[in-house]
Each structure stands twice: as structure tokens, then as C-alpha cells.
Short mmCIF file of C-alpha atoms in Angstrom, two decimals:
data_model
loop_
_atom_site.label_atom_id
_atom_site.label_comp_id
_atom_site.label_asym_id
_atom_site.label_seq_id
_atom_site.Cartn_x
_atom_site.Cartn_y
_atom_site.Cartn_z
CA UNK A 1 -2.39 -29.06 26.58
CA UNK A 2 -1.42 -32.10 24.06
CA UNK A 3 -4.48 -31.23 22.12
CA UNK A 4 -3.95 -27.81 22.28
CA UNK A 5 -0.43 -27.77 20.64
CA UNK A 6 -2.01 -29.60 18.09
CA UNK A 7 -4.63 -27.40 17.73
CA UNK A 8 -1.74 -24.65 16.88
CA UNK A 9 0.26 -26.87 14.48
CA UNK A 10 -3.40 -27.66 12.77
CA UNK A 11 -4.36 -23.96 12.31
CA UNK A 12 -0.31 -22.74 11.19
CA UNK A 13 -0.93 -26.13 8.36
CA UNK A 14 -3.70 -24.22 7.23
CA UNK A 15 -2.46 -20.78 7.57
CA UNK A 16 0.48 -21.67 5.24
CA UNK A 17 -1.68 -24.20 3.15
CA UNK A 18 -4.31 -21.24 2.78
CA UNK A 19 -1.17 -19.23 0.90
CA UNK A 20 0.00 -21.71 -1.37
CA UNK A 21 -4.00 -22.21 -2.35
CA UNK A 22 -3.80 -18.06 -3.08
CA UNK A 23 -0.98 -18.30 -5.72
CA UNK A 24 -3.08 -21.28 -7.60
CA UNK A 25 -5.86 -18.94 -7.15
CA UNK A 26 -4.03 -16.15 -8.54
CA UNK A 27 -2.02 -18.56 -11.41
CA UNK A 28 -5.70 -19.61 -12.42
CA UNK A 29 -5.87 -22.85 -11.20
CA UNK A 30 -9.26 -22.32 -9.41
CA UNK A 31 -10.86 -20.41 -11.62
CA UNK A 32 -14.42 -21.75 -12.88
CA UNK A 33 -14.72 -23.49 -16.58
CA UNK A 34 -16.82 -20.36 -17.03
CA UNK A 35 -14.06 -17.71 -16.53
CA UNK A 36 -11.66 -20.06 -18.23
CA UNK A 37 -13.28 -20.51 -21.73
CA UNK A 38 -14.27 -16.52 -21.03
CA UNK A 39 -10.87 -15.17 -21.15
CA UNK A 40 -9.78 -17.62 -24.07
CA UNK A 41 -11.96 -16.90 -26.42
CA UNK A 42 -12.18 -12.89 -25.60
CA UNK A 43 -8.50 -13.37 -26.71
CA UNK A 44 -9.77 -15.36 -29.70
CA UNK A 45 -12.06 -13.41 -30.89
CA UNK A 46 -9.62 -10.04 -30.67
CA UNK A 47 -7.68 -11.87 -32.33
CA UNK A 48 -10.00 -13.29 -35.45
CA UNK A 49 -11.39 -9.63 -35.19
CA UNK A 50 -8.07 -8.06 -35.99
CA UNK A 51 -7.09 -10.13 -38.84
CA UNK A 52 -11.02 -9.93 -40.52
CA UNK A 53 -10.64 -6.19 -40.59
CA UNK A 54 -6.89 -5.93 -41.59
CA UNK A 55 -7.99 -8.67 -44.27
CA UNK A 56 -10.96 -7.11 -45.57
CA UNK A 57 -9.89 -3.21 -45.09
CA UNK A 58 -6.67 -4.55 -47.30
CA UNK A 59 -8.87 -6.49 -50.22
CA UNK A 60 -11.13 -3.10 -49.94
CA UNK A 61 -7.69 -0.84 -50.95
CA UNK A 62 -6.84 -3.34 -53.76
CA UNK A 63 -10.33 -2.97 -54.88
CA UNK A 64 -10.18 0.64 -54.92
CA UNK A 65 -6.68 -0.02 -56.81
CA UNK A 66 -7.83 -2.17 -59.36
CA UNK A 67 -11.12 0.10 -59.96
CA UNK A 68 -8.68 3.10 -60.97
CA UNK A 69 -6.64 0.76 -62.96
CA UNK A 70 -9.52 -0.54 -65.00
CA UNK A 71 -11.25 2.81 -65.60
CA UNK A 72 -7.94 4.16 -66.73
CA UNK A 73 -7.51 1.26 -69.18
CA UNK A 74 -10.89 1.63 -70.28
CA UNK A 75 -10.02 5.50 -70.88
CA UNK A 76 -6.86 4.73 -72.32
CA UNK A 77 -8.28 2.43 -75.03
CA UNK A 78 -11.59 4.70 -75.66
CA UNK A 79 -8.91 7.83 -76.54
CA UNK A 80 -6.59 5.05 -78.47
CA UNK A 81 -9.44 4.15 -80.71
CA UNK A 82 -11.22 7.79 -80.54
CA UNK A 83 -14.29 5.86 -79.95
CA UNK A 84 -16.79 6.35 -76.63
CA UNK A 85 -17.91 3.84 -74.65
CA UNK A 86 -21.58 3.61 -76.14
CA UNK A 87 -19.92 2.41 -79.46
CA UNK A 88 -17.86 -0.39 -77.43
CA UNK A 89 -20.86 -1.71 -74.92
CA UNK A 90 -22.27 -4.11 -78.53
CA UNK A 91 -18.78 -4.43 -80.70
CA UNK A 92 -17.45 -7.78 -80.29
CA UNK A 93 -13.41 -5.94 -81.26
CA UNK A 94 -13.70 -3.19 -78.77
CA UNK A 95 -14.64 -6.00 -76.18
CA UNK A 96 -12.42 -8.34 -76.93
CA UNK A 97 -9.35 -5.89 -76.88
CA UNK A 98 -10.68 -4.64 -73.74
CA UNK A 99 -10.38 -7.92 -72.22
CA UNK A 100 -7.22 -8.81 -73.41
CA UNK A 101 -5.91 -5.69 -71.45
CA UNK A 102 -7.51 -6.65 -68.20
CA UNK A 103 -6.20 -9.85 -68.14
CA UNK A 104 -3.02 -9.00 -67.91
CA UNK A 105 -4.17 -6.47 -64.69
CA UNK A 106 -6.01 -8.99 -62.97
CA UNK A 107 -2.94 -11.38 -63.07
CA UNK A 108 -0.72 -8.92 -61.76
CA UNK A 109 -3.61 -7.36 -58.94
CA UNK A 110 -4.11 -11.35 -58.05
CA UNK A 111 -0.27 -12.29 -57.97
CA UNK A 112 -0.13 -9.46 -55.01
CA UNK A 113 -3.37 -10.13 -53.41
CA UNK A 114 -4.41 -13.22 -51.08
CA UNK A 115 -7.80 -13.76 -52.74
CA UNK A 116 -8.76 -16.70 -54.86
CA UNK A 117 -10.16 -14.61 -57.84
CA UNK A 118 -10.30 -11.48 -59.29
CA UNK A 119 -13.02 -9.89 -61.72
CA UNK A 120 -13.66 -6.85 -63.82
CA UNK A 121 -17.25 -6.78 -65.30
CA UNK A 122 -18.28 -4.29 -67.77
CA UNK A 123 -21.51 -2.60 -68.75
CA UNK A 124 -21.32 -4.63 -72.20
CA UNK A 125 -21.96 -7.73 -74.10
CA UNK A 126 -21.05 -9.64 -76.76
CA UNK A 127 -24.11 -11.85 -77.05
CA UNK A 128 -26.63 -9.07 -76.30
CA UNK A 129 -28.49 -11.42 -73.74
CA UNK A 130 -30.65 -9.89 -71.02
CA UNK A 131 -28.34 -10.07 -68.32
CA UNK A 132 -25.29 -10.85 -69.83
CA UNK A 133 -21.95 -9.27 -69.38
CA UNK A 134 -19.11 -9.00 -70.68
CA UNK A 135 -15.59 -8.85 -68.90
CA UNK A 136 -13.09 -11.42 -66.98
CA UNK A 137 -12.85 -13.47 -63.84
CA UNK A 138 -9.46 -15.23 -62.59
CA UNK A 139 -9.10 -17.85 -60.17
CA UNK A 140 -6.37 -19.06 -57.98
CA UNK A 141 -5.60 -22.98 -56.76
CA UNK A 142 -7.27 -22.99 -53.34
CA UNK A 143 -4.01 -22.85 -51.78
CA UNK A 144 -2.98 -19.37 -52.85
CA UNK A 145 -0.36 -20.17 -55.22
CA UNK A 146 0.94 -17.40 -57.30
CA UNK A 147 2.40 -19.58 -60.42
CA UNK A 148 0.89 -18.32 -63.55
CA UNK A 149 -0.17 -22.15 -64.39
CA UNK A 150 -2.37 -22.18 -61.44
CA UNK A 151 -4.10 -19.19 -62.78
CA UNK A 152 -7.76 -20.07 -64.67
CA UNK A 153 -10.04 -17.99 -66.57
CA UNK A 154 -13.70 -18.46 -65.53
CA UNK A 155 -14.82 -15.66 -67.61
CA UNK A 156 -13.80 -13.89 -70.66
CA UNK A 157 -11.77 -14.00 -74.01
CA UNK A 158 -10.43 -17.66 -73.61
CA UNK A 159 -7.74 -17.04 -76.65
CA UNK A 160 -6.17 -13.84 -75.38
CA UNK A 161 -6.08 -16.02 -72.05
CA UNK A 162 -4.12 -18.83 -73.49
CA UNK A 163 -1.68 -16.90 -75.23
CA UNK A 164 -1.08 -15.43 -71.84
CA UNK A 165 -0.34 -18.66 -70.60
CA UNK A 166 -3.85 -18.83 -68.76
CA UNK A 167 -5.97 -22.08 -69.36
CA UNK A 168 -9.39 -21.91 -68.93
CA UNK A 169 -11.52 -23.17 -66.08
CA UNK A 170 -13.43 -26.72 -66.75
CA UNK A 171 -16.80 -24.68 -66.29
CA UNK A 172 -15.93 -21.83 -68.39
CA UNK A 173 -18.37 -19.14 -70.18
CA UNK A 174 -17.69 -15.98 -72.34
CA UNK A 175 -19.81 -14.11 -70.11
CA UNK A 176 -21.42 -13.21 -66.90
CA UNK A 177 -25.20 -13.82 -66.39
CA UNK A 178 -25.70 -10.69 -63.78
CA UNK A 179 -28.80 -12.36 -62.57
CA UNK A 180 -26.56 -14.81 -60.18
CA UNK A 181 -24.16 -12.45 -59.60
CA UNK A 182 -25.63 -10.83 -56.11
CA UNK A 183 -25.80 -7.36 -55.47
CA UNK A 184 -24.50 -6.05 -59.24
CA UNK A 185 -26.69 -3.23 -59.56
CA UNK A 186 -26.23 -1.71 -56.58
CA UNK A 187 -22.91 -1.98 -56.47
CA UNK A 188 -23.36 -0.38 -60.18
CA UNK A 189 -25.07 2.57 -59.22
CA UNK A 190 -22.95 3.00 -55.64
CA UNK A 191 -22.13 7.14 -56.13
CA UNK A 192 -20.05 7.26 -52.54
CA UNK A 193 -16.88 9.15 -52.35
CA UNK A 194 -14.01 7.99 -52.29
CA UNK A 195 -14.41 4.95 -54.29
CA UNK A 196 -12.69 2.93 -51.27
CA UNK A 197 -16.97 3.72 -49.26
CA UNK A 198 -18.44 1.94 -52.46
CA UNK A 199 -16.93 -1.08 -51.54
CA UNK A 200 -19.70 -3.92 -51.21
CA UNK A 201 -19.40 -7.55 -49.64
CA UNK A 202 -21.61 -8.88 -51.90
CA UNK A 203 -23.77 -12.16 -50.38
CA UNK A 204 -22.13 -15.61 -50.84
CA UNK A 205 -22.48 -17.65 -54.07
CA UNK A 206 -21.73 -20.39 -55.26
CA UNK A 207 -19.64 -20.29 -58.40
CA UNK A 208 -22.09 -21.70 -61.19
CA UNK A 209 -20.92 -25.06 -62.50
CA UNK A 210 -18.83 -25.46 -58.93
CA UNK A 211 -19.25 -26.42 -55.52
CA UNK A 212 -17.24 -23.38 -54.18
CA UNK A 213 -18.81 -21.01 -52.14
CA UNK A 214 -17.22 -17.76 -52.67
CA UNK A 215 -17.70 -14.03 -51.08
CA UNK A 216 -17.17 -11.35 -53.73
CA UNK A 217 -16.09 -7.82 -52.57
CA UNK A 218 -17.30 -5.48 -55.39
CA UNK A 219 -16.77 -1.98 -56.04
CA UNK A 220 -17.89 0.47 -59.16
CA UNK A 221 -15.60 1.15 -62.37
CA UNK A 222 -15.51 5.02 -62.80
CA UNK A 223 -14.12 7.18 -64.83
CA UNK A 224 -13.62 11.11 -65.37
CA UNK A 225 -17.01 12.54 -65.41
CA UNK A 226 -18.17 10.16 -63.04
CA UNK A 227 -18.80 7.43 -65.40
CA UNK A 228 -19.04 4.24 -64.97
CA UNK A 229 -17.99 1.33 -67.05
CA UNK A 230 -18.82 -1.55 -64.82
CA UNK A 231 -17.84 -3.16 -61.94
CA UNK A 232 -14.82 -5.14 -60.15
CA UNK A 233 -13.24 -6.49 -56.90
CA UNK A 234 -11.75 -10.05 -56.13
CA UNK A 235 -13.33 -13.18 -54.20
CA UNK A 236 -12.48 -14.92 -51.38
CA UNK A 237 -13.22 -18.68 -51.73
CA UNK A 238 -14.48 -20.47 -49.07
CA UNK A 239 -11.59 -23.70 -49.07
CA UNK A 240 -8.89 -20.45 -49.01
CA UNK A 241 -10.63 -18.78 -46.05
CA UNK A 242 -10.51 -21.94 -43.86
CA UNK A 243 -6.89 -22.74 -45.01
CA UNK A 244 -5.84 -19.26 -44.73
CA UNK A 245 -7.20 -18.05 -42.13
CA UNK A 246 -6.85 -20.83 -39.58
CA UNK A 247 -5.87 -19.55 -36.37
CA UNK A 248 -3.88 -20.41 -33.76
CA UNK A 249 -5.90 -21.85 -30.70
CA UNK A 250 -5.59 -23.82 -27.28
CA UNK A 251 -9.18 -25.32 -28.23
CA UNK A 252 -8.80 -28.09 -30.58
CA UNK A 253 -12.37 -27.41 -31.97
CA UNK A 254 -12.42 -24.23 -32.19
CA UNK A 255 -15.31 -22.38 -34.81
CA UNK A 256 -14.33 -19.08 -36.04
CA UNK A 257 -17.07 -17.21 -38.34
CA UNK A 258 -16.93 -14.07 -40.48
CA UNK A 259 -20.84 -13.33 -41.22
CA UNK A 260 -23.41 -10.86 -41.75
CA UNK A 261 -24.59 -9.38 -38.07
CA UNK A 262 -27.81 -10.44 -36.51
CA UNK A 263 -29.09 -9.06 -33.17
CA UNK A 264 -30.71 -12.85 -32.39
CA UNK A 265 -28.84 -15.33 -34.63
CA UNK A 266 -25.66 -16.21 -36.96
CA UNK A 267 -26.47 -16.82 -40.60
CA UNK A 268 -24.41 -19.27 -41.30
CA UNK A 269 -25.09 -19.35 -45.09
CA UNK A 270 -24.20 -15.39 -45.57
CA UNK A 271 -21.03 -16.30 -43.39
CA UNK A 272 -17.21 -17.78 -44.31
CA UNK A 273 -15.88 -20.30 -41.64
CA UNK A 274 -12.54 -21.43 -40.38
CA UNK A 275 -11.10 -23.54 -37.38
CA UNK A 276 -8.22 -23.91 -35.27
CA UNK A 277 -4.57 -24.82 -37.12
CA UNK A 278 -3.98 -27.92 -34.95
CA UNK A 279 -7.21 -29.11 -34.87
CA UNK A 280 -10.34 -29.66 -37.04
CA UNK A 281 -13.75 -28.17 -36.95
CA UNK A 282 -17.14 -29.02 -38.42
CA UNK A 283 -18.87 -25.85 -39.63
CA UNK A 284 -22.45 -25.27 -38.53
CA UNK A 285 -25.46 -26.68 -41.29
CA UNK A 286 -28.06 -24.16 -40.36
CA UNK A 287 -28.13 -20.47 -38.79
CA UNK A 288 -27.34 -20.51 -34.97
CA UNK A 289 -30.05 -18.88 -32.36
CA UNK A 290 -28.41 -16.45 -29.79
CA UNK A 291 -28.67 -16.37 -25.86
CA UNK A 292 -26.65 -14.22 -23.81
CA UNK A 293 -24.61 -15.87 -20.70
CA UNK A 294 -22.71 -14.49 -18.71
CA UNK A 295 -19.09 -13.48 -18.57
CA UNK A 296 -19.75 -12.00 -22.11
CA UNK A 297 -20.45 -15.60 -23.23
CA UNK A 298 -23.14 -16.74 -25.64
CA UNK A 299 -24.99 -20.20 -25.98
CA UNK A 300 -25.51 -20.91 -30.00
CA UNK A 301 -27.53 -23.60 -31.34
CA UNK A 302 -29.84 -25.16 -33.59
CA UNK A 303 -31.28 -28.26 -34.72
CA UNK A 304 -27.70 -29.89 -35.67
CA UNK A 305 -25.64 -28.68 -32.14
CA UNK A 306 -24.73 -26.23 -29.77
CA UNK A 307 -21.90 -23.91 -29.20
CA UNK A 308 -20.53 -21.82 -26.13
CA UNK A 309 -18.86 -18.58 -27.86
CA UNK A 310 -18.53 -14.61 -27.96
CA UNK A 311 -19.94 -12.72 -31.13
CA UNK A 312 -19.75 -9.01 -31.69
CA UNK A 313 -20.12 -6.59 -34.34
CA UNK A 314 -16.96 -5.10 -36.50
CA UNK A 315 -16.39 -2.35 -38.27
CA UNK A 316 -15.02 -2.30 -41.75
CA UNK A 317 -14.08 0.32 -43.91
CA UNK A 318 -16.70 0.66 -46.39
CA UNK A 319 -19.29 0.07 -43.98
CA UNK A 320 -21.93 -0.54 -46.33
CA UNK A 321 -22.55 -3.94 -44.90
CA UNK A 322 -22.43 -4.33 -41.21
CA UNK A 323 -20.67 -8.06 -40.58
CA UNK A 324 -19.97 -9.75 -37.19
CA UNK A 325 -17.34 -11.81 -35.14
CA UNK A 326 -17.93 -15.03 -33.75
CA UNK A 327 -15.75 -17.62 -32.71
CA UNK A 328 -17.17 -20.90 -30.39
CA UNK A 329 -16.54 -23.95 -29.45
CA UNK A 330 -18.76 -27.42 -29.46
CA UNK A 331 -21.01 -27.73 -26.19
CA UNK A 332 -19.83 -31.24 -25.42
CA UNK A 333 -16.34 -29.63 -25.45
CA UNK A 334 -16.87 -26.75 -22.39
CA UNK A 335 -18.84 -29.78 -20.62
CA UNK A 336 -15.98 -32.07 -20.62
CA UNK A 337 -13.48 -28.98 -19.68
CA UNK A 338 -16.58 -28.25 -16.81
CA UNK A 339 -16.24 -32.05 -15.49
CA UNK A 340 -12.43 -31.65 -15.97
CA UNK A 341 -12.14 -28.58 -13.97
CA UNK A 342 -14.42 -30.18 -11.31
CA UNK A 343 -12.48 -33.00 -10.77
CA UNK A 344 -9.59 -31.38 -10.63
CA UNK A 345 -11.07 -28.96 -8.03
CA UNK A 346 -12.12 -31.85 -5.90
CA UNK A 347 -8.74 -33.36 -6.04
CA UNK A 348 -6.69 -30.40 -5.13
CA UNK A 349 -8.97 -29.72 -2.43
CA UNK A 350 -8.55 -33.55 -0.91
CA UNK A 351 -4.88 -33.14 -1.53
CA UNK A 352 -4.76 -29.92 0.72
CA UNK A 353 -7.25 -31.94 3.23
CA UNK A 354 -4.29 -34.45 3.87
CA UNK A 355 -1.39 -32.08 3.66
CA UNK A 356 -2.95 -30.23 6.28
CA UNK A 357 -3.64 -33.35 8.48
CA UNK A 358 -0.53 -34.78 8.15
CA UNK A 359 1.50 -31.74 8.79
CA UNK A 360 -0.13 -31.41 11.60
CA UNK A 361 0.88 -34.80 12.86
CA UNK A 362 4.45 -35.04 11.63
CA UNK A 363 4.94 -31.51 13.56
CA UNK A 364 3.01 -32.54 16.87
CA UNK A 365 5.18 -35.68 16.99
CA UNK A 366 8.68 -34.36 15.64
CA UNK A 367 8.62 -31.10 17.95
CA UNK A 368 5.44 -30.77 20.21
CA UNK A 369 5.31 -33.82 21.82
CA UNK A 370 9.18 -34.01 22.60
CA UNK A 371 8.68 -30.54 24.25
CA UNK A 372 5.88 -31.42 26.27
CA UNK A 373 7.24 -34.24 27.50
CA UNK A 374 11.04 -32.48 28.26
CA UNK A 375 8.51 -29.65 29.98
CA UNK A 376 6.76 -32.48 32.12
CA UNK A 377 9.52 -34.20 33.69
CA UNK A 378 11.73 -30.75 34.27
CA UNK A 379 8.34 -30.41 36.20
CA UNK A 380 8.39 -33.12 38.09
CA UNK A 381 12.24 -33.39 38.81
CA UNK A 382 12.10 -29.91 40.39
CA UNK A 383 13.68 -27.87 37.60
CA UNK A 384 16.37 -29.36 37.12
CA UNK A 385 17.24 -31.21 33.75
CA UNK A 386 18.70 -34.35 33.84
CA UNK A 387 19.52 -36.75 31.30
CA UNK A 388 15.94 -38.41 31.98
CA UNK A 389 14.56 -35.36 30.92
CA UNK A 390 15.81 -34.96 27.53
CA UNK A 391 13.82 -34.97 24.30
CA UNK A 392 16.43 -36.50 21.88
CA UNK A 393 16.13 -33.16 19.71
CA UNK A 394 19.78 -31.88 20.45
CA UNK A 395 18.79 -28.21 20.14
CA UNK A 396 15.63 -28.34 22.37
CA UNK A 397 17.88 -30.35 24.93
CA UNK A 398 20.17 -27.42 25.15
CA UNK A 399 17.84 -25.06 25.42
CA UNK A 400 15.95 -26.68 28.12
CA UNK A 401 18.93 -27.16 30.00
CA UNK A 402 20.12 -23.07 29.54
CA UNK A 403 16.33 -22.47 30.68
CA UNK A 404 16.71 -24.74 33.55
CA UNK A 405 20.13 -23.30 34.96
CA UNK A 406 18.36 -19.75 34.25
CA UNK A 407 15.57 -20.47 35.97
CA UNK A 408 17.64 -21.61 39.55
CA UNK A 409 19.68 -18.37 39.43
CA UNK A 410 16.36 -16.27 38.73
CA UNK A 411 14.71 -18.10 41.84
CA UNK A 412 17.32 -17.56 44.25
CA UNK A 413 17.92 -13.34 43.24
CA UNK A 414 13.88 -13.55 43.89
CA UNK A 415 14.19 -15.17 46.91
CA UNK A 416 16.56 -12.44 48.04
CA UNK A 417 14.67 -9.78 46.57
CA UNK A 418 11.53 -11.08 48.82
CA UNK A 419 13.22 -10.57 51.90
CA UNK A 420 14.47 -7.00 50.95
CA UNK A 421 10.92 -6.20 50.03
CA UNK A 422 9.59 -6.98 52.92
CA UNK A 423 11.66 -5.18 55.38
CA UNK A 424 11.47 -1.94 52.74
CA UNK A 425 7.51 -2.39 52.27
CA UNK A 426 7.10 -1.73 56.07
CA UNK A 427 9.59 1.45 55.86
CA UNK A 428 7.45 2.90 53.03
CA UNK A 429 4.15 2.33 54.43
CA UNK A 430 5.03 4.60 57.45
CA UNK A 431 6.79 7.34 54.66
CA UNK A 432 3.81 7.33 53.36
CA UNK A 433 1.89 7.87 56.23
CA UNK A 434 3.72 10.58 57.71
CA UNK A 435 3.77 12.24 54.09
CA UNK A 436 -0.08 12.29 53.92
CA UNK A 437 -0.33 13.87 57.74
CA UNK A 438 2.01 16.58 56.57
CA UNK A 439 -0.12 17.17 53.66
CA UNK A 440 -2.84 17.29 55.24
CA UNK A 441 -1.47 19.78 57.44
CA UNK A 442 -0.32 22.09 54.85
CA UNK A 443 -3.43 21.74 52.66
CA UNK A 444 -5.44 22.95 55.42
CA UNK A 445 -3.51 25.95 56.24
CA UNK A 446 -3.80 27.04 52.70
CA UNK A 447 -7.28 25.88 52.01
CA UNK A 448 -8.43 28.68 55.45
CA UNK A 449 -6.75 31.46 54.52
CA UNK A 450 -7.90 30.99 50.62
CA UNK A 451 -11.63 30.28 52.68
CA UNK A 452 -11.39 33.49 54.95
CA UNK A 453 -10.86 35.27 52.28
CA UNK A 454 -13.65 34.05 50.33
CA UNK A 455 -15.89 34.77 53.27
CA UNK A 456 -14.74 38.44 53.41
CA UNK A 457 -15.50 38.82 49.79
CA UNK A 458 -19.16 37.79 50.24
CA UNK A 459 -19.89 40.86 51.64
CA UNK A 460 -18.69 43.31 48.87
CA UNK A 461 -20.60 41.38 46.25
CA UNK A 462 -22.97 43.58 44.30
CA UNK A 463 -26.57 42.66 44.35
CA UNK A 464 -26.44 41.49 40.13
CA UNK A 465 -23.07 40.07 41.43
CA UNK A 466 -24.98 38.48 44.77
CA UNK A 467 -28.00 37.15 42.11
CA UNK A 468 -25.43 35.31 39.68
CA UNK A 469 -23.32 33.81 42.48
CA UNK A 470 -26.54 32.63 44.27
CA UNK A 471 -27.63 30.96 40.83
CA UNK A 472 -24.14 29.05 40.70
CA UNK A 473 -24.78 27.73 43.85
CA UNK A 474 -28.49 26.45 42.44
CA UNK A 475 -26.77 24.28 39.80
CA UNK A 476 -28.20 26.74 36.88
CA UNK A 477 -26.00 26.79 34.05
CA UNK A 478 -25.03 29.26 31.66
CA UNK A 479 -27.82 29.25 29.70
CA UNK A 480 -30.23 29.92 32.41
CA UNK A 481 -28.23 32.02 34.47
CA UNK A 482 -28.58 33.92 31.09
CA UNK A 483 -32.35 33.77 31.13
CA UNK A 484 -33.62 34.28 34.43
CA UNK A 485 -30.60 37.00 34.93
CA UNK A 486 -31.61 39.01 31.55
CA UNK A 487 -28.09 39.42 30.65
CA UNK A 488 -26.09 39.13 27.99
CA UNK A 489 -23.18 36.38 27.68
CA UNK A 490 -20.49 39.06 27.67
CA UNK A 491 -22.18 40.95 30.87
CA UNK A 492 -22.01 37.57 32.17
CA UNK A 493 -18.70 37.14 31.55
CA UNK A 494 -17.78 40.57 33.01
CA UNK A 495 -20.17 39.77 36.02
CA UNK A 496 -17.77 36.66 36.58
CA UNK A 497 -14.79 37.79 36.59
CA UNK A 498 -15.47 40.64 39.24
CA UNK A 499 -16.93 37.46 41.48
CA UNK A 500 -13.85 35.72 41.02
CA UNK A 501 -11.42 38.40 41.73
CA UNK A 502 -13.86 39.80 44.97
CA UNK A 503 -13.81 36.12 46.58
CA UNK A 504 -10.32 34.71 45.15
CA UNK A 505 -11.15 32.01 43.56
CA UNK A 506 -9.58 30.49 40.11
CA UNK A 507 -12.46 28.43 38.85
CA UNK A 508 -15.97 27.28 38.99
CA UNK A 509 -15.07 24.23 40.95
CA UNK A 510 -13.00 25.98 43.61
CA UNK A 511 -16.17 28.77 43.88
CA UNK A 512 -18.93 26.09 44.32
CA UNK A 513 -16.27 24.06 47.00
CA UNK A 514 -16.00 27.14 49.26
CA UNK A 515 -19.56 28.03 48.39
CA UNK A 516 -20.65 24.48 49.95
CA UNK A 517 -18.20 24.88 53.16
CA UNK A 518 -19.80 28.10 53.77
CA UNK A 519 -23.41 26.89 53.67
CA UNK A 520 -22.69 24.38 55.92
CA UNK A 521 -20.97 26.58 58.23
CA UNK A 522 -24.70 28.85 58.42
#
């Protein structure tokens, strides 16, 4: 019995701890590393995707405003000078005058945009060299400060810029070399309407004379009548991108990449990357091959390292260039989390197992054993509860004392009822026998009258009714009778009614019983 009670306690402890384990599971304590990382990266890529979409759509709209203002500014100047843009294209004076106006426009627009630079490049040249185009290109400091002292002139009219408090960049040049300007002809010839749809996120370049990688967001400058004066847009510097878009994350070494779309690889050279605000990251050095995994995860790998992450295409307003969003973490970090999660799971299982055994032993020694001992002593002492039978637990002792007293009371009542029961039992048996005899006599009288009526009724049956009656006696079913007697079901029901009425029976069972009795007499 002791083993059985211990087993019950063991099962109870397991049930309680399973409930506790279910709560742990609901709160993610028993989820796999793959599940946890999938959940974290799903939220991370959603947040990063929304930020990039919002950021580049904002630049697109600001670029459209810049294009319209540059076109208006250009046409206002042409009207004021009563000249044509064809004359301006090779005029030193006209180009300088336009650039001076462009500096004010770019400065104001750059102060409002979260970008590292802004430019206007017109289809004109002071030098006349092949591929050289005039215009203005302003840079801001790497942390997006908006003080005018931190703005630098990278390309354009240096004298006009200095007069406006803007110093030249250490790698300043007068004009743009369109040979190093990505997608120049493609942007210049884009006729999409509205102007926002003509926005292009150009291939990433390293600014000539610097080590800074930049992504240019460019669109054409179109005036009245569709005349194209040049292109304009904003610069997104890699350093500014890393600082401005560092992500809040629980993964300290996460890497977020905004790059051109690719089904089988992430082209790092055509993208910008950032890390976590509270950690650091190392941008991959080369393209990453993509291998799909479970839970929406992908493995990303090149010769320099391996990562676990998620990637998906994103839709920008202009839709000219498909881009993708990627968030990933070093595979070494993932393996470390997997090992940590496995150790935690093993420890939880060991703790739960130890708790089950401990609770089982505690409850057995504290409650089950005293109860068992008290019961054994009560049995040995002929259902009396003495001081020697006490368990030491007040509530249990009071209960057993009460049960022992009640047990004695019930035993006396049981003995009294047993004596009365013996005398009543013989009387009940006598009455039952007499009742059976009377019922049999009554039944015989009733059955004899019904049977006599049955016998006399047989002689009144028609031949067809007699044939159907005989088929019932042979044990035929209704379908068989319908086939043998060659009658319809409605006709059979009619004959059945006549047979029952003439023979004085109310059911097929009564009919067959009387028929069997009649057959035995014959």
C-alpha cells in the first residue's frame, strides 16, 4: 500500500510540474533557438523594412520637390535674361549665375533632408570637355549636423559658395565627370510621370578623391514642355547611413543591409549596411550566397564568414530598381545561443525531475505515512482510536477519531438492521410466491379466453388470408410474403388488418404465440 500511495503522490507531483512546464512553454522558455531567432529577426526585418521604405520614399518626395524648384529657378533665370538654355550651355557667365542660385536652393533643401549631400547637375559645361557637366554638389558632415559651417562644396562655383559661408571640400573640382556618375544617361532620359516615378537609386560609388561610399538618389530636372535641364537629387553616405539607421535590437552583432535584389546572393557592393545601437557589427566584405532554411530563415555565407538571417524584397515609391532588405547575425552567435538554450533546457528538465522526486517524498513522509500508520493501528485495535494510534498531525487525528466513533455507531445500526432484515426476508419470499401464483391464475384465465376467440376466428379467414397466415407461421418476412402471395404492400396491410381483427390479436407476436399453441394441440 505504501508503494501505491507513493505512486499516487508521484503522479500528482508530475501533473503539477507539467502544468508549471506548460506555463514555461507558453512564455517561450522551451522554444528552440531556431524559433526564438526567427521571431526576433521577423520583428527586426519588419522594423528595418518600414524604416527604409519610409526613408527612401521621403527622399523621393524631397527629390521631386528639388527637381521642380530647380526647373522653376532655371526658367526664371532664362526668362529674366531673355535667353534660351542652348545659349547657357556654353556660357561661363550664365553657368556661374545659375550655380549661385542653385547653392541657396541646395543648402535649404539639404537642411531639411536627412541626407549627407545634395546636388544639381545641368546639361552644360564651362570647360567643354567630354563628359564634364556643370552644377553644384554640397556635402554635410558625417553625423547630419545642419550648421552652415559644416557644409562643404564638393563641386561648383567656389567663389559664390564662400560668399555664402560654405567652404570648398578638400577634393573640390569645378565640374562633374559624368563618366564616374552612375546611371547619368538613364536618369537624364527618364520620361516617367509624375516626376517621382522617374527617381533612380543609383549604383553605389566611391566619391572621387575620398574613401566614402555613397548611394545617389537622382531624378531628372524637367521644365515646361518637357525640356530636360539636367538631373538632381540627394546623397546617402555610408557613414551617415550606419549612424542614422542603427537598429534597436536584442542581438548585439546584428547586421542590416539595404541592397539591390538578388535571388541567390546579397550583393554587398551594391548596398549599405548598419548594425545595432547597443552593439557593433562588421560589414561583410563580399557577396553572400543565400541558402533557405526553416522558419523563414536563410543561411548566408562567403569565404570570409557565415551568417543566419532573413531577407525579402521591398517596394519603394519609384519602383525603378528592385531592392531587398536583409537582417542577419553571425553564425557563431547563433551557435552560442543554441548551446546556451540546450544547456538551459537540460537544467530545467533536471530541476523539474528533482522537484518531482522531492515533492513525492515530502508529501509521502509528511502525510501519507502518518495516515497509513493510523489506519493500521485502528484496524489492529478493533476500530478504537487510542493515543497510540495518533499520527502527530492534529487535523488527521481529529478526523480519525471522528471516523472511528461514527464507524462504531454505524456498526450497531447495521447489526440491528441485519436482524430485522432476516425476519423480513422470509415474509417477502412468502408474499412473492403467493403473488406469482395469483398472477399465473389470472393470466391463464385471460389467455384461455383470447385463445378460444383465436381458434374460432381461424375458420372465418378467407383463402387468401389463410395463405398469408400460413406464411407468417413459416417465418417468412414481409418482402418474401409480398413476392410469394403476389400482392402489393397496401394489399398485405389490408389482409393483416382483417386477420388481426378476426383472430382477436393486437400484434404479430401474439399472433405467432397463439399459432404455435394451436399447432401443438393439432
